[in-house]
Coordinates of C-alpha atoms and ligand atoms in Angstrom, one line a residue:
X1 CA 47.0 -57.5 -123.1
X2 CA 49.3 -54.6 -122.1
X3 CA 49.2 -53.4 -118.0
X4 CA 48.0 -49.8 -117.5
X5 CA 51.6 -48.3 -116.3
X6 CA 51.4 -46.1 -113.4
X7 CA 54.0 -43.9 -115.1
X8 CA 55.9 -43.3 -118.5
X9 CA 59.3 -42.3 -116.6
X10 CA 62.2 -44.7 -116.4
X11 CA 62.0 -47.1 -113.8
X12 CA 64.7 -46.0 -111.8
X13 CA 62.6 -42.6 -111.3
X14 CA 59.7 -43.7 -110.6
X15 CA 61.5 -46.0 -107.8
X16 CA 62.5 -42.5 -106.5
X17 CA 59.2 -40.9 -106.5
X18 CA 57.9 -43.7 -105.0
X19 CA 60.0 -43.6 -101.9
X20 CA 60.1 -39.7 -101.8
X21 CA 56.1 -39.1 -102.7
X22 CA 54.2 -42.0 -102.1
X23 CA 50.9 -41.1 -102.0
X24 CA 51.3 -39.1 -105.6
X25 CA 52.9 -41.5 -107.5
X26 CA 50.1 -43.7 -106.2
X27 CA 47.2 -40.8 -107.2
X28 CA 49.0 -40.5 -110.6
X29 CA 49.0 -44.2 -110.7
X30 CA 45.2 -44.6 -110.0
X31 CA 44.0 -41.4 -112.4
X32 CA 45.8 -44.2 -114.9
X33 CA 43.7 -46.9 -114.1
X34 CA 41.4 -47.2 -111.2
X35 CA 41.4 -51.1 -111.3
X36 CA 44.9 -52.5 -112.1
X37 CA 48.4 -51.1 -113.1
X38 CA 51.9 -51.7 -113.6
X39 CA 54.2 -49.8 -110.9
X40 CA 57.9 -51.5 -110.7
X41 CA 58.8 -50.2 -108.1
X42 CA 59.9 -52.6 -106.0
X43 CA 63.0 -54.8 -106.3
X44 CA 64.0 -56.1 -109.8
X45 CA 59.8 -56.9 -111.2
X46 CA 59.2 -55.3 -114.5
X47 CA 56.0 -56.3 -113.8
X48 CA 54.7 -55.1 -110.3
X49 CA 50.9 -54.9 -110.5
X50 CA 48.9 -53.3 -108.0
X51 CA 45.3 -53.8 -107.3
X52 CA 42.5 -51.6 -105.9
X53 CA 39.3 -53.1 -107.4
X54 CA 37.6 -55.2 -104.7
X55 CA 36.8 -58.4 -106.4
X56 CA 40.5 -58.5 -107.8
X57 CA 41.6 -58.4 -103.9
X58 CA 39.6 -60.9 -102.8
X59 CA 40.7 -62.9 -105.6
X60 CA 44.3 -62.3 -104.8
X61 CA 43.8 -63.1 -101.1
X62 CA 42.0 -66.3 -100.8
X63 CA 42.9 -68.1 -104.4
X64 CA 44.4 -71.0 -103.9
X65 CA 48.2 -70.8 -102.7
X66 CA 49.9 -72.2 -106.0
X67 CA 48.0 -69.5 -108.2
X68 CA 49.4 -66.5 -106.2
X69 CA 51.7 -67.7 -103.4
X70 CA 52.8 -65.2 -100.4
X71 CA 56.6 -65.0 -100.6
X72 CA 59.0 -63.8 -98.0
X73 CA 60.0 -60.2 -98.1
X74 CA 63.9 -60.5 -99.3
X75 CA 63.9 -56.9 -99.0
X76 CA 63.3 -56.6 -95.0
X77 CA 65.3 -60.0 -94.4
X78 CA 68.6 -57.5 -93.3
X79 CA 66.1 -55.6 -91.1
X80 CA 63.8 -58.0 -89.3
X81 CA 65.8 -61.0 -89.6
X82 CA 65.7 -64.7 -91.4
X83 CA 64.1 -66.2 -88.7
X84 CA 61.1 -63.1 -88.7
X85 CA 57.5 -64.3 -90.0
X86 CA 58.2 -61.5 -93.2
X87 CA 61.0 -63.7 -94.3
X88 CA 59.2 -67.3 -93.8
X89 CA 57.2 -69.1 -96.2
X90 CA 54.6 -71.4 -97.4
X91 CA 54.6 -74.2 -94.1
X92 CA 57.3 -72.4 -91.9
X93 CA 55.6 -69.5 -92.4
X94 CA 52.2 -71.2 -91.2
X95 CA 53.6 -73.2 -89.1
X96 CA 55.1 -69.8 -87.1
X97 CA 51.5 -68.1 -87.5
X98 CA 49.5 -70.6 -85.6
X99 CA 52.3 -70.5 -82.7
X100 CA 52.2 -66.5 -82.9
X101 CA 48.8 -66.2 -83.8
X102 CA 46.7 -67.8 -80.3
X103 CA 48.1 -65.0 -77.8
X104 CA 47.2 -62.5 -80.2
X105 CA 43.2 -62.7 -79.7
X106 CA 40.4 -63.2 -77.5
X107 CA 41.0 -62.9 -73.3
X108 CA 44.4 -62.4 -74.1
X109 CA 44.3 -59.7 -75.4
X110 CA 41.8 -58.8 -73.2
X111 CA 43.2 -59.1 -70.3
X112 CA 45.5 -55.7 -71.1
X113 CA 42.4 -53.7 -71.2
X114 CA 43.1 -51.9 -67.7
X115 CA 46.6 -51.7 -68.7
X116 CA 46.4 -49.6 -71.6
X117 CA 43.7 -47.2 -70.1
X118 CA 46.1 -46.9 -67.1
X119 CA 48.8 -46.3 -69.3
X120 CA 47.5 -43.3 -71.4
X121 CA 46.2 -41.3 -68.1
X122 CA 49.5 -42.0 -66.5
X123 CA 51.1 -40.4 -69.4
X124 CA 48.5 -37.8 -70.0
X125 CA 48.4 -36.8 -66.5
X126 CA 52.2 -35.9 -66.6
X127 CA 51.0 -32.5 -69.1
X128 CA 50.6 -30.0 -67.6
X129 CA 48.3 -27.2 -69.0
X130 CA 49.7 -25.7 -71.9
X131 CA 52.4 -27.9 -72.5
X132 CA 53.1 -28.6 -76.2
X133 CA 53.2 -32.0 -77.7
X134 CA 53.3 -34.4 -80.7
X135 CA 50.6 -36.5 -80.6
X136 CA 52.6 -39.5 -82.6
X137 CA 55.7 -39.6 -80.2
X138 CA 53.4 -39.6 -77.1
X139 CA 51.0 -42.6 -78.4
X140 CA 54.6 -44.3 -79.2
X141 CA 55.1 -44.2 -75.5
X142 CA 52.0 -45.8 -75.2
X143 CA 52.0 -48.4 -77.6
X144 CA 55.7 -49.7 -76.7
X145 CA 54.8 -50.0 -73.0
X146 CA 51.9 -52.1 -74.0
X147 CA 54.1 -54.4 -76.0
X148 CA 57.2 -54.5 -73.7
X149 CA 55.1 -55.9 -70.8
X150 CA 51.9 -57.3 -72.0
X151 CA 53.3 -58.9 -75.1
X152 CA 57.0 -59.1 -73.6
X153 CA 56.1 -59.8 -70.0
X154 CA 58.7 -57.5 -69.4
X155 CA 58.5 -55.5 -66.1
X156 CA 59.6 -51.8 -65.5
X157 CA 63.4 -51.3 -64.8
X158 CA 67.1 -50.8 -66.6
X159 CA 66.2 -52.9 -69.5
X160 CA 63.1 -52.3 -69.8
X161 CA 64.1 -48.5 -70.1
X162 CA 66.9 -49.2 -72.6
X163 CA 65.0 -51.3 -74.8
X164 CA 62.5 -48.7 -74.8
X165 CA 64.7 -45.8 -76.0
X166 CA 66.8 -47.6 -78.3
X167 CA 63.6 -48.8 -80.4
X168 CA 62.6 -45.1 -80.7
X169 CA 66.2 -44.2 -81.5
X170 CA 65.6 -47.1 -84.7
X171 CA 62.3 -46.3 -85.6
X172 CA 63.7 -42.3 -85.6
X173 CA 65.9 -43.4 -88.3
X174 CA 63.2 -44.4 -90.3
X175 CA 62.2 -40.2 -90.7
X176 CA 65.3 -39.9 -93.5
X177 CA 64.7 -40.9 -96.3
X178 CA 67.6 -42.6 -97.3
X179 CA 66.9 -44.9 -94.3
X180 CA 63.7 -45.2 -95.8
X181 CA 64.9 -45.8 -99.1
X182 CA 67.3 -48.8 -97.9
X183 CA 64.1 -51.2 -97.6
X184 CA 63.3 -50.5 -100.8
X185 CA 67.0 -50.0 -102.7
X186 CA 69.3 -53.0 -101.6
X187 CA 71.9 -50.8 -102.6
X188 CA 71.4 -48.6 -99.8
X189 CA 71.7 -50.8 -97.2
X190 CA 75.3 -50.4 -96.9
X191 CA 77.6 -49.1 -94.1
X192 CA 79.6 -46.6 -96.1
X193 CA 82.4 -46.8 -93.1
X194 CA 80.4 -46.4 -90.3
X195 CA 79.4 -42.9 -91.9
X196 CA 75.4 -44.3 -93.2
X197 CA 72.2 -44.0 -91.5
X198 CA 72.0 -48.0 -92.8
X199 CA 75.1 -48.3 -89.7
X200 CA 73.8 -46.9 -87.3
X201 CA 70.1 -48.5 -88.4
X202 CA 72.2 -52.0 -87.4
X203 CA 74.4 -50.8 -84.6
X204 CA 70.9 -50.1 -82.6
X205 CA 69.5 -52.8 -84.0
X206 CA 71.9 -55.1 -82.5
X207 CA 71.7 -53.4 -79.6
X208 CA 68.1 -54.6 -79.3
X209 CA 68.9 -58.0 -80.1
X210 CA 71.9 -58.3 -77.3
X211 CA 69.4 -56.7 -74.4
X212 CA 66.6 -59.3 -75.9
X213 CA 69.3 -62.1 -75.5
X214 CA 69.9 -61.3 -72.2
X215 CA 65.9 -61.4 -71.3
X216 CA 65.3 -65.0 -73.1
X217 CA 68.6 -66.4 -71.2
X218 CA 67.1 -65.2 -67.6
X219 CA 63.6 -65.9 -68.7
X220 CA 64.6 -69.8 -69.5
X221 CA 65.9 -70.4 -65.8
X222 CA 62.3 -68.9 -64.9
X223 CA 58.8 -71.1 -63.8
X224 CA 57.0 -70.4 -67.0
X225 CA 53.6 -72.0 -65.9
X226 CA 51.9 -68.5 -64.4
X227 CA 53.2 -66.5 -67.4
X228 CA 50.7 -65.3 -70.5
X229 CA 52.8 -63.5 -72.2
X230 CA 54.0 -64.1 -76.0
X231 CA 57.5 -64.8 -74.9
X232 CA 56.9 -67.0 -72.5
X233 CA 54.8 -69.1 -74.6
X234 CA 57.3 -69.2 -77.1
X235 CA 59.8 -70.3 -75.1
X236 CA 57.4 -73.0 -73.7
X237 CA 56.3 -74.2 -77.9
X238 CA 58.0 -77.2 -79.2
X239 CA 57.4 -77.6 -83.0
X240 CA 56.7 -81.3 -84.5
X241 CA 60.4 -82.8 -83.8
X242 CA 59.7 -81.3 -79.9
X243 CA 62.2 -79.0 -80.4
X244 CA 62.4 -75.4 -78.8
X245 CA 63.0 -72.5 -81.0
X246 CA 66.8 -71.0 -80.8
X247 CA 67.6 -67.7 -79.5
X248 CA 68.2 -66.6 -82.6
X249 CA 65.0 -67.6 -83.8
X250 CA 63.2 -65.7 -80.6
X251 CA 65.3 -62.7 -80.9
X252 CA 63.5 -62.1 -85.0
X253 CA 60.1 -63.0 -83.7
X254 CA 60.3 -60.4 -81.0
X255 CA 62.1 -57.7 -82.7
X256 CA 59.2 -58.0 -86.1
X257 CA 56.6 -57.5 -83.4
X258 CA 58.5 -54.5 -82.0
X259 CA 58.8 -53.2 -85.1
X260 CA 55.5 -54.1 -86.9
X261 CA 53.6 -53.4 -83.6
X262 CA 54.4 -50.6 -82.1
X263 CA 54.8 -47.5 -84.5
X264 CA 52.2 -48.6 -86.5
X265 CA 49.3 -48.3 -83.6
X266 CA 50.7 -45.2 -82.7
X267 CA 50.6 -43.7 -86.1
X268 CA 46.6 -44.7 -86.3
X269 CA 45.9 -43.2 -82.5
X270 CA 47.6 -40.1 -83.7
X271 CA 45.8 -39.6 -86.9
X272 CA 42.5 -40.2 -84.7
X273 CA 43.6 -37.9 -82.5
X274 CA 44.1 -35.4 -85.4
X275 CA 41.0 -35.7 -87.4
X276 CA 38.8 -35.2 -84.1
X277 CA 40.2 -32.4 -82.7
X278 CA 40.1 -30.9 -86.3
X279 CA 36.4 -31.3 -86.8
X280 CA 34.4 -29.9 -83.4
X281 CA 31.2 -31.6 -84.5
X282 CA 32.8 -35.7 -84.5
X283 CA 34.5 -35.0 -80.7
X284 CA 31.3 -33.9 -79.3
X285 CA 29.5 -36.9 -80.9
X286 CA 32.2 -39.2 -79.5
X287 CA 31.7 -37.4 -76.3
X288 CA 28.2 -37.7 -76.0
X289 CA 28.7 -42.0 -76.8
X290 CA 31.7 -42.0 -73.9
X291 CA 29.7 -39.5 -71.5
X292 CA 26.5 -42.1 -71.6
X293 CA 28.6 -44.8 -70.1
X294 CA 29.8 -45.3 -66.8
X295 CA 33.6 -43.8 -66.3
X296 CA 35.1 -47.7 -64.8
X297 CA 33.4 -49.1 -67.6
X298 CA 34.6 -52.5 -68.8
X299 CA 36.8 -52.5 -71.6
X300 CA 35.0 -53.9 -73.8
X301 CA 31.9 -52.2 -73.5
X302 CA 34.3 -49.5 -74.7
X303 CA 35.5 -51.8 -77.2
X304 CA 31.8 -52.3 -78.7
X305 CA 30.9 -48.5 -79.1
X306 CA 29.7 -47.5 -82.1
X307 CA 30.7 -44.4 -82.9
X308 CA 34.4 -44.7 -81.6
X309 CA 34.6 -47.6 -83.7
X310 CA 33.4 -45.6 -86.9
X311 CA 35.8 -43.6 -86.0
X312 CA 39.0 -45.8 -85.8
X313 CA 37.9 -47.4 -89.1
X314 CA 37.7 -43.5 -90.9
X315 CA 41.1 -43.2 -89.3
X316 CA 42.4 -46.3 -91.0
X317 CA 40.4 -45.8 -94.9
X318 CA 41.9 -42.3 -95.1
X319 CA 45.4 -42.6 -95.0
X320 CA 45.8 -46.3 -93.8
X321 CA 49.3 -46.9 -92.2
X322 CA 50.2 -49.1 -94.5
X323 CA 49.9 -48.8 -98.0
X324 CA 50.4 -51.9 -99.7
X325 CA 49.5 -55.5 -98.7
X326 CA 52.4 -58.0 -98.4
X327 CA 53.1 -59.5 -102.3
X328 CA 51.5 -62.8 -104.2
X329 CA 53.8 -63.9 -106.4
X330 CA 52.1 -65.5 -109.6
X331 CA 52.9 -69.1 -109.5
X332 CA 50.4 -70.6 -112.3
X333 CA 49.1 -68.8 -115.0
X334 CA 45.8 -67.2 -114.1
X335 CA 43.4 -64.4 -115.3
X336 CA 42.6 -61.5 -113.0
X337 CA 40.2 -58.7 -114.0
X338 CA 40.3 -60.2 -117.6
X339 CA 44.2 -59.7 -117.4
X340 CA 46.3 -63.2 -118.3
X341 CA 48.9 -63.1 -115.6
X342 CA 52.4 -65.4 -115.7
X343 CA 54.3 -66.6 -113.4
X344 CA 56.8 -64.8 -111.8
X345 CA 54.9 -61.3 -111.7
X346 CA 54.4 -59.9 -108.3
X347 CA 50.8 -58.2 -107.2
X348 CA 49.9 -56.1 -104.6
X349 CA 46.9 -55.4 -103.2
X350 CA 46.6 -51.9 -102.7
X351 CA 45.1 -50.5 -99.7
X352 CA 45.8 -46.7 -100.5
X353 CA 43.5 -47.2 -104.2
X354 CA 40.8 -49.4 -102.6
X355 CA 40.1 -47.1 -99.8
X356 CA 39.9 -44.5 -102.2
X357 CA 37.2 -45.6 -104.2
X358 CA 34.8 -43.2 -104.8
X359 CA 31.3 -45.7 -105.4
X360 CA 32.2 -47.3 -102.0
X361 CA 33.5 -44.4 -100.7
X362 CA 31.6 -41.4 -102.1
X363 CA 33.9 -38.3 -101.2
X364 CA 36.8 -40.1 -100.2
X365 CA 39.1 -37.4 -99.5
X366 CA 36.8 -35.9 -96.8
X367 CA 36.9 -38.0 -93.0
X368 CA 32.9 -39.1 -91.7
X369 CA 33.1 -41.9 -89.5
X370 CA 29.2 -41.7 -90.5
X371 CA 30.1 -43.9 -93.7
X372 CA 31.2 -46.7 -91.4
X373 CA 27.6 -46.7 -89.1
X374 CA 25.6 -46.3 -92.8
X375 CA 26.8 -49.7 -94.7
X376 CA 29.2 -52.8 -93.6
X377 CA 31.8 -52.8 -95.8
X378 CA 32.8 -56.9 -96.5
X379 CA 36.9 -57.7 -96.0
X380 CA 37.6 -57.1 -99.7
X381 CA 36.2 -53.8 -99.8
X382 CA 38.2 -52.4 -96.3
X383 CA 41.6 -53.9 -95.6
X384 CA 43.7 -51.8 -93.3
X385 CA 45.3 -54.7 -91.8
X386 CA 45.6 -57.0 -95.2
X387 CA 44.0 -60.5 -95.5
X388 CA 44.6 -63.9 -96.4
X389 CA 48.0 -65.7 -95.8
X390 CA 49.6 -62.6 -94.4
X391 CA 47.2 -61.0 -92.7
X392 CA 48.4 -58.8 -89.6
X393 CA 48.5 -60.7 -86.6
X394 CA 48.4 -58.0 -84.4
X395 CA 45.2 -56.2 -85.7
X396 CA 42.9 -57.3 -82.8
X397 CA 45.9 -55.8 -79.9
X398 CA 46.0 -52.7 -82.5
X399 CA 42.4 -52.2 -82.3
X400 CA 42.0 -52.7 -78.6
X401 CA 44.6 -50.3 -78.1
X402 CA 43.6 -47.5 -80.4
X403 CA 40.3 -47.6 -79.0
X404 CA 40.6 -47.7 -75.5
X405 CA 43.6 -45.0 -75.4
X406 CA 41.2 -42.6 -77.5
X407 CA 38.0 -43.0 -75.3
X408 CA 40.7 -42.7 -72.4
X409 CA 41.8 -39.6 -73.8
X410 CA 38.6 -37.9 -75.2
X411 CA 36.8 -38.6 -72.5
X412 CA 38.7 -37.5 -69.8
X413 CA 41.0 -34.7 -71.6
X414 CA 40.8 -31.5 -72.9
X415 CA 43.5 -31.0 -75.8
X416 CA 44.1 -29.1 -78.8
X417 CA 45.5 -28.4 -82.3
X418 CA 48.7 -26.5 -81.9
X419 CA 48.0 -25.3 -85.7
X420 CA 45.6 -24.9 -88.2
X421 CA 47.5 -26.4 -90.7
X422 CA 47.1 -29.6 -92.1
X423 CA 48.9 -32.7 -91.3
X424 CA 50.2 -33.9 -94.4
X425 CA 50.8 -37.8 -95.2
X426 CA 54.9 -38.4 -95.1
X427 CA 56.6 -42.0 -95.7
X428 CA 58.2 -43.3 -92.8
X429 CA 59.4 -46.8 -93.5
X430 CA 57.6 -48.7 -94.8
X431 CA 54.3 -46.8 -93.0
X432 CA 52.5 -43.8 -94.3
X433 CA 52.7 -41.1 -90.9
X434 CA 51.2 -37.3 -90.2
X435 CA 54.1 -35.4 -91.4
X436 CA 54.5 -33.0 -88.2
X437 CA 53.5 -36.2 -86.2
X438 CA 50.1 -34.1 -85.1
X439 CA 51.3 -31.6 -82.7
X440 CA 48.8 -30.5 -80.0
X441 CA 48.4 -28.7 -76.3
X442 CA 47.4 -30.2 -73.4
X443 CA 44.5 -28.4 -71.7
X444 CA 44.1 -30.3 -68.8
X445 CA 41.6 -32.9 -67.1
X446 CA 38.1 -32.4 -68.0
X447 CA 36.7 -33.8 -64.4
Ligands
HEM1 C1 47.1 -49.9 -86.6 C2 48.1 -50.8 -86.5 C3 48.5 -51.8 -87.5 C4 48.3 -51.8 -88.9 C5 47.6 -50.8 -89.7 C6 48.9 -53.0 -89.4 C7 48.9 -53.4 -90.8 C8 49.5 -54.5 -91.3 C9 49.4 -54.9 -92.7 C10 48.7 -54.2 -93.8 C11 50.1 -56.1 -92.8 C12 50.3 -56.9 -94.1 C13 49.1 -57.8 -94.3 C14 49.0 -58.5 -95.6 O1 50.0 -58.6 -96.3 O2 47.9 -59.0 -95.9 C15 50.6 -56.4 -91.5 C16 51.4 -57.5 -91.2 C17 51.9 -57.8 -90.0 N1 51.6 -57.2 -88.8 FE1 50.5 -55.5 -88.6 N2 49.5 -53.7 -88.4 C18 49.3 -53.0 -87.2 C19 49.6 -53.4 -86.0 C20 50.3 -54.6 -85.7 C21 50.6 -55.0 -84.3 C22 50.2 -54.4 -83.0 C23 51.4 -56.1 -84.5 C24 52.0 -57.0 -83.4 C25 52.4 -56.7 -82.2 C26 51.6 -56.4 -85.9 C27 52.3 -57.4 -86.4 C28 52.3 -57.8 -87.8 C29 53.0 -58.9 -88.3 C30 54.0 -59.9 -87.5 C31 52.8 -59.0 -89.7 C32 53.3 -60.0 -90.7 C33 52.3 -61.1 -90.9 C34 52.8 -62.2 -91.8 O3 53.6 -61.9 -92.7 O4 52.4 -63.4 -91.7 N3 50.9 -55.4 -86.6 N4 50.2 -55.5 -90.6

């Protein structure tokens, strides 16, 4: 049986559309076929299915490895590394999941509660009234403190500071598109003579890497027994042999969770930011949940709301940050929404067309948070952070932090829309972001 294709045009154009306009070669895609369809767009597969219908998904994400096995990402191995958990696989790849995976949940995570709410009213108590800002490059602040010393055990000073701006610098880069481009285009990722945004991409990322070096050589001659943070405990893990992990190998581990970590959260805490301030009736609701509980309430009371949580889940259905899941590769032939699928073709789960569906999400192009509180939707049928063998290992911190830096913020600020225009979704990287980046005013403490 023939694949609904996403599009009639050559390949090579639909690559391009693809980079350029994601979101409407993906609508185009989906007014094709609702379920299944063919998009190559991605590396060299003339056969690239992505999937939006739920039962495909869950299918896809908890078959049995050898039917549809999770391979590593070839195309981000010059970005994030070889040693980075996007470019392991099969027992590597879980073998460096359980190590990563522990510090990642429960009171560890926890424990950064304070930290985070600290963090946002330090930084939203620098505005003063009236002053303009964009709501995605303050929340980066945010969210790239909160990895630098809760997951990095780093602690405020030169490095700390450098590290800091040199990741924005990188993750700037990712705005052009032909930066954009070179994780999908291998033959972008070239230096050109020093003269390509790919160059400069890998001057600051090795900039990164030498001022992580230098933190893993000091932090090896340090007592390691207090410490709870990631990097610590990798430098304490041994794997089966009792060996440590390299440098090398720390230095990809830490710059994927820089990179996967930090832009992403603040992408979501932005778009929240965005849709309440845009409709009056959801911040007074959210209000009106905060206001009932005591201001030095427990992070996780905050954590448990029900209405804030609604709203962090609306946030991530509408336009989720990222669009795709990770790719199964077909490794046995094997039938999937009554289409016979060979080895060797690459599937997608798409987030973007399963969050868009219109009988599990009537309306889907308008944001209620009510949809959330009215039915539970299982983990096939909302996926913002992927599932199975890949799935994000940072969703719990990235929940945890969008939450508590919005009721930090709503409750205790007044702020505004500097426009009335709509934010617009725009690629950046691999993530889908607000276009403008959500620019608002600061109005001031509310008590
Ligand atoms: C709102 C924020 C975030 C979103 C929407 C998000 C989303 C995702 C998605 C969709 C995937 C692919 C899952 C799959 O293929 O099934 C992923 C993978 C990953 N994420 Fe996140 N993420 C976020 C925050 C974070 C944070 C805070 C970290 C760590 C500090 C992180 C680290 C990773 C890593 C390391 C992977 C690769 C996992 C693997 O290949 O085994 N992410 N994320």
């Amino acid at each position: 049986m023939r694949f609904p294709q996403a599009s009639t045009l050559p390949r090579w154009r639909q690559k391009v559309q693809y980079i350029l306009n994601p979101l409407d070669y993906l609508d185009r895609g989906l007014q094709q076929s609702p379920d299944i369809v063919n998009a190559p767009v991605m590396g060299h597969h003339d056969i690239l299915l992505l999937i939006s219908h739920p039962q495909g998904i869950q299918q896809l994400l908890t078959s049995d490895t050898k039917q549809f096995f999770a391979p590593r990402n070839d195309l981000l191995r010059p970005i994030v590394g070889e040693f980075s958990l996007f470019y392991l696989e099969d027992s590597p790849h879980r073998q460096k999941r359980k190590l990563l995976l522990p510090p990642f949940h429960g009171d560890r995570i926890h424990q950064y509660g304070h930290l985070i709410c600290q963090l946002a009213e330090q930084i939203l108590d620098r505005l003063e009234v009236g002053t303009h800002f964009t709501a995605r490059s303050l929340m980066q602040t945010v969210s790239l403190e909160v990895i630098l010393k809760a997951v990095f055990g780093l602690s405020e000073g030169e490095r700390f500071d450098e590290i800091k701006q040199t990741i924005v610098e990188l993750t700037d880069a990712f705005k052009s598109p032909l930066t954009s481009g070179a994780l999908f285009l291998p033959i972008l990722q070239k230096s050109w003579g020093g003269l390509s945004p790919w160059y400069s991409f890998l001057q600051l990322k090795q900039k990164i890497n030498n001022l992580m070096a230098m933190e893993i050589r000091d932090r090896r001659k340090e007592d390691l027994s207090d410490r709870a943070d990631i990097l610590s405990l990798l430098l304490s893990a041994r794997d089966e042999e009792g060996q440590p992990m390299t440098d090398l190998e720390l230095q990809d581990q830490l710059f994927t969770l820089l990179l996967a970590g930090h832009e992403t959260t603040a992408t979501a805490i932005a778009w929240a930011l965005y849709w309440i301030h845009r409709q009056p009736k959801i911040k007074e609701t959210l209000r009106q949940e905060l206001d009932a509980i005591e201001a030095t309430t427990d992070p996780m009371v905050l954590f448990k709301l029900p209405y804030l949580s609604a709203v962090c889940s609306e946030t991530l259905r509408i336009y989720p940050v990222a669009i795709l899941t990770s790719p199964r590769e077909v490794r046995e032939p094997v039938t999937l929404l009554g289409y016979d699928l060979q080895p060797g073709m690459r599937i997608y789960a798409s987030i973007y067309g399963l969050h868009r569906r219109e009988e599990l999400y009537p309306k889907p192009l308008e944001f209620r948070p009510e949809r959330f509180l009215e039915r539970t939707f299982t983990p096939y049928e909302f996926i913002p952070f992927g599932g199975g063998a890949r799935r994000c290992i940072g969703e719990m911190l990235a929940l945890w932090e969008m939450k508590l830096a919005l009721a930090t913020i709503i409750g205790k600020y007044e702020l505004k829309l500097a426009s009335d225009r709509p934010e617009i979704p725009k690629r950046r990287g691999v993530t889908l972001a607000p276009d403008r980046g959500v620019e608002m005013v600061a109005q001031g403490r509310r008590n």
